[in-house]
PDB file of C-alpha atoms in Angstrom:
ATOM      1  CA  UNK A  11     126.347  62.396  34.342  1.00 80.00           C
ATOM      2  CA  UNK A  12     129.052  59.775  34.243  1.00 84.00           C
ATOM      3  CA  UNK A  13     130.639  60.778  37.388  1.00 84.00           C
ATOM      4  CA  UNK A  14     127.089  60.365  39.035  1.00 85.00           C
ATOM      5  CA  UNK A  15     126.343  57.122  37.552  1.00 81.00           C
ATOM      6  CA  UNK A  16     129.837  56.052  38.687  1.00 78.00           C
ATOM      7  CA  UNK A  17     129.162  57.108  42.262  1.00 77.00           C
ATOM      8  CA  UNK A  18     125.719  55.505  42.338  1.00 77.00           C
ATOM      9  CA  UNK A  19     127.067  52.335  40.870  1.00 76.00           C
ATOM     10  CA  UNK A  20     129.886  52.209  43.499  1.00 72.00           C
ATOM     11  CA  UNK A  21     127.135  53.018  46.494  1.00 72.00           C
ATOM     12  CA  UNK A  22     124.989  50.222  45.134  1.00 72.00           C
ATOM     13  CA  UNK A  23     127.840  47.886  45.005  1.00 70.00           C
ATOM     14  CA  UNK A  24     128.970  48.866  48.588  1.00 65.00           C
ATOM     15  CA  UNK A  25     125.673  48.287  49.839  1.00 67.00           C
ATOM     16  CA  UNK A  26     125.424  44.960  48.241  1.00 63.00           C
ATOM     17  CA  UNK A  27     128.667  44.007  49.816  1.00 58.00           C
ATOM     18  CA  UNK A  28     127.440  45.187  53.106  1.00 58.00           C
ATOM     19  CA  UNK A  29     124.461  43.141  53.143  1.00 58.00           C
ATOM     20  CA  UNK A  30     125.896  40.027  52.138  1.00 56.00           C
ATOM     21  CA  UNK A  31     128.990  40.255  54.800  1.00 52.00           C
ATOM     22  CA  UNK A  32     128.083  40.237  58.377  1.00 45.00           C
ATOM     23  CA  UNK A  33     129.429  38.946  61.595  1.00 42.00           C
ATOM     24  CA  UNK A  34     127.870  36.482  63.911  1.00 41.00           C
ATOM     25  CA  UNK A  35     129.008  33.590  66.183  1.00 40.00           C
ATOM     26  CA  UNK A  36     130.178  30.611  64.236  1.00 44.00           C
ATOM     27  CA  UNK A  37     127.033  28.593  65.532  1.00 45.00           C
ATOM     28  CA  UNK A  38     124.966  31.035  63.677  1.00 52.00           C
ATOM     29  CA  UNK A  39     127.071  32.026  61.049  1.00 55.00           C
ATOM     30  CA  UNK A  40     126.446  29.763  57.729  1.00 70.00           C
ATOM     31  CA  UNK A  41     129.479  27.939  57.648  1.00 72.00           C
ATOM     32  CA  UNK A  42     131.486  27.281  54.470  1.00 73.00           C
ATOM     33  CA  UNK A  43     132.372  23.837  53.594  1.00 76.00           C
ATOM     34  CA  UNK A  44     135.754  23.773  54.907  1.00 79.00           C
ATOM     35  CA  UNK A  45     134.395  24.763  58.397  1.00 79.00           C
ATOM     36  CA  UNK A  46     131.912  21.934  59.157  1.00 80.00           C
ATOM     37  CA  UNK A  47     134.316  20.310  61.247  1.00 77.00           C
ATOM     38  CA  UNK A  48     135.338  23.186  63.578  1.00 80.00           C
ATOM     39  CA  UNK A  49     135.599  22.125  66.999  1.00 79.00           C
ATOM     40  CA  UNK A  50     132.366  22.756  68.990  1.00 78.00           C
ATOM     41  CA  UNK A  51     134.135  23.401  72.042  1.00 80.00           C
ATOM     42  CA  UNK A  52     135.344  26.656  70.475  1.00 81.00           C
ATOM     43  CA  UNK A  53     132.084  28.131  69.612  1.00 79.00           C
ATOM     44  CA  UNK A  54     131.621  31.497  71.372  1.00 82.00           C
ATOM     45  CA  UNK A  55     135.465  31.932  72.077  1.00 90.00           C
ATOM     46  CA  UNK A  56     136.080  32.012  68.181  1.00 90.00           C
ATOM     47  CA  UNK A  57     134.423  34.256  65.958  1.00 88.00           C
ATOM     48  CA  UNK A  58     134.725  34.076  61.772  1.00 88.00           C
ATOM     49  CA  UNK A  59     134.217  36.946  59.630  1.00 86.00           C
ATOM     50  CA  UNK A  60     133.666  35.926  56.210  1.00 86.00           C
ATOM     51  CA  UNK A  61     134.395  39.060  53.699  1.00 86.00           C
ATOM     52  CA  UNK A  62     132.733  38.469  50.566  1.00 83.00           C
ATOM     53  CA  UNK A  63     133.449  40.896  47.819  1.00 82.00           C
ATOM     54  CA  UNK A  64     135.487  43.844  47.426  1.00 85.00           C
ATOM     55  CA  UNK A  65     136.211  46.494  50.351  1.00 84.00           C
ATOM     56  CA  UNK A  66     136.247  49.891  49.359  1.00 79.00           C
ATOM     57  CA  UNK A  67     134.828  53.569  50.518  1.00 75.00           C
ATOM     58  CA  UNK A  68     131.140  52.132  49.686  1.00 70.00           C
ATOM     59  CA  UNK A  69     131.413  49.377  52.298  1.00 71.00           C
ATOM     60  CA  UNK A  70     133.803  50.576  55.013  1.00 76.00           C
ATOM     61  CA  UNK A  71     131.656  51.971  57.618  1.00 77.00           C
ATOM     62  CA  UNK A  72     129.658  48.692  57.681  1.00 75.00           C
ATOM     63  CA  UNK A  73     132.698  46.652  57.904  1.00 77.00           C
ATOM     64  CA  UNK A  74     133.974  48.866  60.827  1.00 80.00           C
ATOM     65  CA  UNK A  75     130.599  47.877  62.823  1.00 78.00           C
ATOM     66  CA  UNK A  76     132.452  44.696  62.999  1.00 72.00           C
ATOM     67  CA  UNK A  77     133.955  45.449  66.300  1.00 73.00           C
ATOM     68  CA  UNK A  78     130.445  46.287  68.047  1.00 78.00           C
ATOM     69  CA  UNK A  79     129.204  43.308  66.789  1.00 80.00           C
ATOM     70  CA  UNK A  80     131.776  40.940  68.519  1.00 84.00           C
ATOM     71  CA  UNK A  81     130.851  39.927  72.149  1.00 81.00           C
ATOM     72  CA  UNK A  82     133.579  40.036  75.124  1.00 84.00           C
ATOM     73  CA  UNK A  83     133.396  36.059  75.150  1.00 89.00           C
ATOM     74  CA  UNK A  84     135.211  36.191  71.807  1.00 91.00           C
ATOM     75  CA  UNK A  85     138.989  35.922  72.150  1.00 93.00           C
ATOM     76  CA  UNK A  86     139.967  35.035  68.942  1.00 94.00           C
ATOM     77  CA  UNK A  87     138.915  36.417  65.473  1.00 94.00           C
ATOM     78  CA  UNK A  88     139.077  34.771  62.200  1.00 93.00           C
ATOM     79  CA  UNK A  89     138.930  36.849  59.279  1.00 94.00           C
ATOM     80  CA  UNK A  90     138.591  34.973  55.882  1.00 92.00           C
ATOM     81  CA  UNK A  91     139.696  37.081  52.958  1.00 93.00           C
ATOM     82  CA  UNK A  92     139.655  34.368  50.199  1.00 92.00           C
ATOM     83  CA  UNK A  93     136.614  36.088  48.545  1.00 88.00           C
ATOM     84  CA  UNK A  94     137.822  39.678  48.890  1.00 88.00           C
ATOM     85  CA  UNK A  95     139.067  40.270  45.520  1.00 87.00           C
ATOM     86  CA  UNK A  96     140.150  44.001  45.966  1.00 88.00           C
ATOM     87  CA  UNK A  97     140.624  46.641  48.459  1.00 90.00           C
ATOM     88  CA  UNK A  98     141.088  50.210  47.931  1.00 90.00           C
ATOM     89  CA  UNK A  99     142.822  52.797  50.293  1.00 91.00           C
ATOM     90  CA  UNK A 100     139.677  53.677  52.212  1.00 89.00           C
ATOM     91  CA  UNK A 101     138.914  49.882  52.574  1.00 90.00           C
ATOM     92  CA  UNK A 102     142.584  49.524  53.739  1.00 93.00           C
ATOM     93  CA  UNK A 103     142.488  52.093  56.525  1.00 92.00           C
ATOM     94  CA  UNK A 104     139.185  50.853  57.703  1.00 91.00           C
ATOM     95  CA  UNK A 105     140.681  47.320  57.801  1.00 92.00           C
ATOM     96  CA  UNK A 106     143.497  48.750  59.920  1.00 94.00           C
ATOM     97  CA  UNK A 107     141.078  50.612  62.232  1.00 92.00           C
ATOM     98  CA  UNK A 108     139.451  47.379  62.966  1.00 92.00           C
ATOM     99  CA  UNK A 109     142.474  45.378  63.273  1.00 95.00           C
ATOM    100  CA  UNK A 110     143.900  48.091  65.986  1.00 95.00           C
ATOM    101  CA  UNK A 111     140.901  48.197  68.153  1.00 92.00           C
ATOM    102  CA  UNK A 112     140.681  44.363  68.159  1.00 93.00           C
ATOM    103  CA  UNK A 113     144.410  43.815  68.982  1.00 95.00           C
ATOM    104  CA  UNK A 114     144.018  46.704  71.535  1.00 94.00           C
ATOM    105  CA  UNK A 115     141.174  44.943  73.091  1.00 92.00           C
ATOM    106  CA  UNK A 116     143.107  41.687  73.614  1.00 93.00           C
ATOM    107  CA  UNK A 117     141.632  39.785  70.617  1.00 93.00           C
ATOM    108  CA  UNK A 118     143.659  37.417  68.822  1.00 95.00           C
ATOM    109  CA  UNK A 119     143.253  37.960  65.078  1.00 96.00           C
ATOM    110  CA  UNK A 120     143.860  35.306  62.400  1.00 97.00           C
ATOM    111  CA  UNK A 121     143.655  36.138  58.630  1.00 97.00           C
ATOM    112  CA  UNK A 122     142.965  33.224  56.177  1.00 97.00           C
ATOM    113  CA  UNK A 123     143.449  33.121  52.542  1.00 96.00           C
ATOM    114  CA  UNK A 124     144.667  36.599  51.864  1.00 96.00           C
ATOM    115  CA  UNK A 125     144.786  37.236  48.167  1.00 94.00           C
ATOM    116  CA  UNK A 126     147.495  38.834  46.463  1.00 94.00           C
ATOM    117  CA  UNK A 127     146.404  42.606  45.737  1.00 93.00           C
ATOM    118  CA  UNK A 128     144.980  43.021  49.406  1.00 94.00           C
ATOM    119  CA  UNK A 129     148.000  41.222  51.034  1.00 95.00           C
ATOM    120  CA  UNK A 130     150.428  43.466  49.102  1.00 95.00           C
ATOM    121  CA  UNK A 131     148.631  46.724  50.337  1.00 95.00           C
ATOM    122  CA  UNK A 132     148.438  45.382  53.901  1.00 96.00           C
ATOM    123  CA  UNK A 133     152.138  44.548  53.694  1.00 96.00           C
ATOM    124  CA  UNK A 134     152.837  48.422  52.277  1.00 95.00           C
ATOM    125  CA  UNK A 135     151.454  49.866  55.250  1.00 95.00           C
ATOM    126  CA  UNK A 136     152.830  47.441  57.751  1.00 94.00           C
ATOM    127  CA  UNK A 137     149.412  45.967  58.844  1.00 95.00           C
ATOM    128  CA  UNK A 138     151.549  42.733  58.145  1.00 95.00           C
ATOM    129  CA  UNK A 139     153.793  41.963  60.120  1.00 94.00           C
ATOM    130  CA  UNK A 140     153.618  44.984  62.554  1.00 94.00           C
ATOM    131  CA  UNK A 141     150.084  44.348  63.727  1.00 95.00           C
ATOM    132  CA  UNK A 142     149.252  40.735  62.826  1.00 96.00           C
ATOM    133  CA  UNK A 143     152.281  38.647  62.664  1.00 96.00           C
ATOM    134  CA  UNK A 144     153.080  36.401  59.860  1.00 95.00           C
ATOM    135  CA  UNK A 145     152.461  33.319  62.270  1.00 96.00           C
ATOM    136  CA  UNK A 146     148.794  34.566  62.127  1.00 97.00           C
ATOM    137  CA  UNK A 147     148.143  34.501  58.636  1.00 97.00           C
ATOM    138  CA  UNK A 148     147.245  31.199  56.983  1.00 97.00           C
ATOM    139  CA  UNK A 149     146.680  30.102  53.383  1.00 97.00           C
ATOM    140  CA  UNK A 150     143.765  27.515  54.445  1.00 95.00           C
ATOM    141  CA  UNK A 151     141.116  27.435  56.980  1.00 94.00           C
ATOM    142  CA  UNK A 152     142.629  23.873  57.994  1.00 93.00           C
ATOM    143  CA  UNK A 153     146.166  25.447  58.737  1.00 95.00           C
ATOM    144  CA  UNK A 154     144.340  28.131  60.840  1.00 94.00           C
ATOM    145  CA  UNK A 155     142.077  25.489  62.596  1.00 92.00           C
ATOM    146  CA  UNK A 156     145.599  23.606  63.173  1.00 92.00           C
ATOM    147  CA  UNK A 157     147.116  26.475  64.721  1.00 94.00           C
ATOM    148  CA  UNK A 158     144.159  27.172  67.242  1.00 92.00           C
ATOM    149  CA  UNK A 159     144.252  23.703  68.536  1.00 88.00           C
ATOM    150  CA  UNK A 160     148.339  23.788  68.850  1.00 91.00           C
ATOM    151  CA  UNK A 161     147.886  27.234  70.849  1.00 87.00           C
ATOM    152  CA  UNK A 162     144.947  25.908  72.973  1.00 78.00           C
ATOM    153  CA  UNK A 163     142.665  29.203  72.442  1.00 71.00           C
TER     154      UNK A 163
END
């Protein structure tokens, strides 16, 4: 009974996380407060993915749909991870699969505000720096925006 209750709980949390986390163009996505001054000329070229909540086996399949939702016009993908407190092994591999596909498709992936636990695991399996170089990882959205302007994305 306890195992079934645990699985049901994880499924519900996964569904809730997937429902709250989606990918839209910057224009359609509800901007976080620090995104209000994002350059308008980059809309359509830059897509922002907000990950809200943990990424674990209950929410990985929806996260992997990320690639299919991003149009070809997007050259840069910003993944904001400041509200993703936890990632498990299946979430880590789902993240790796998504990042591999994005990089293979020629997209520039920028990671913003990675919390300690997810970053530690991403470094352990060499997502950082082999797949996403350290210069494409930022502590704040402001740093990320500055990098985009400097590199004329």
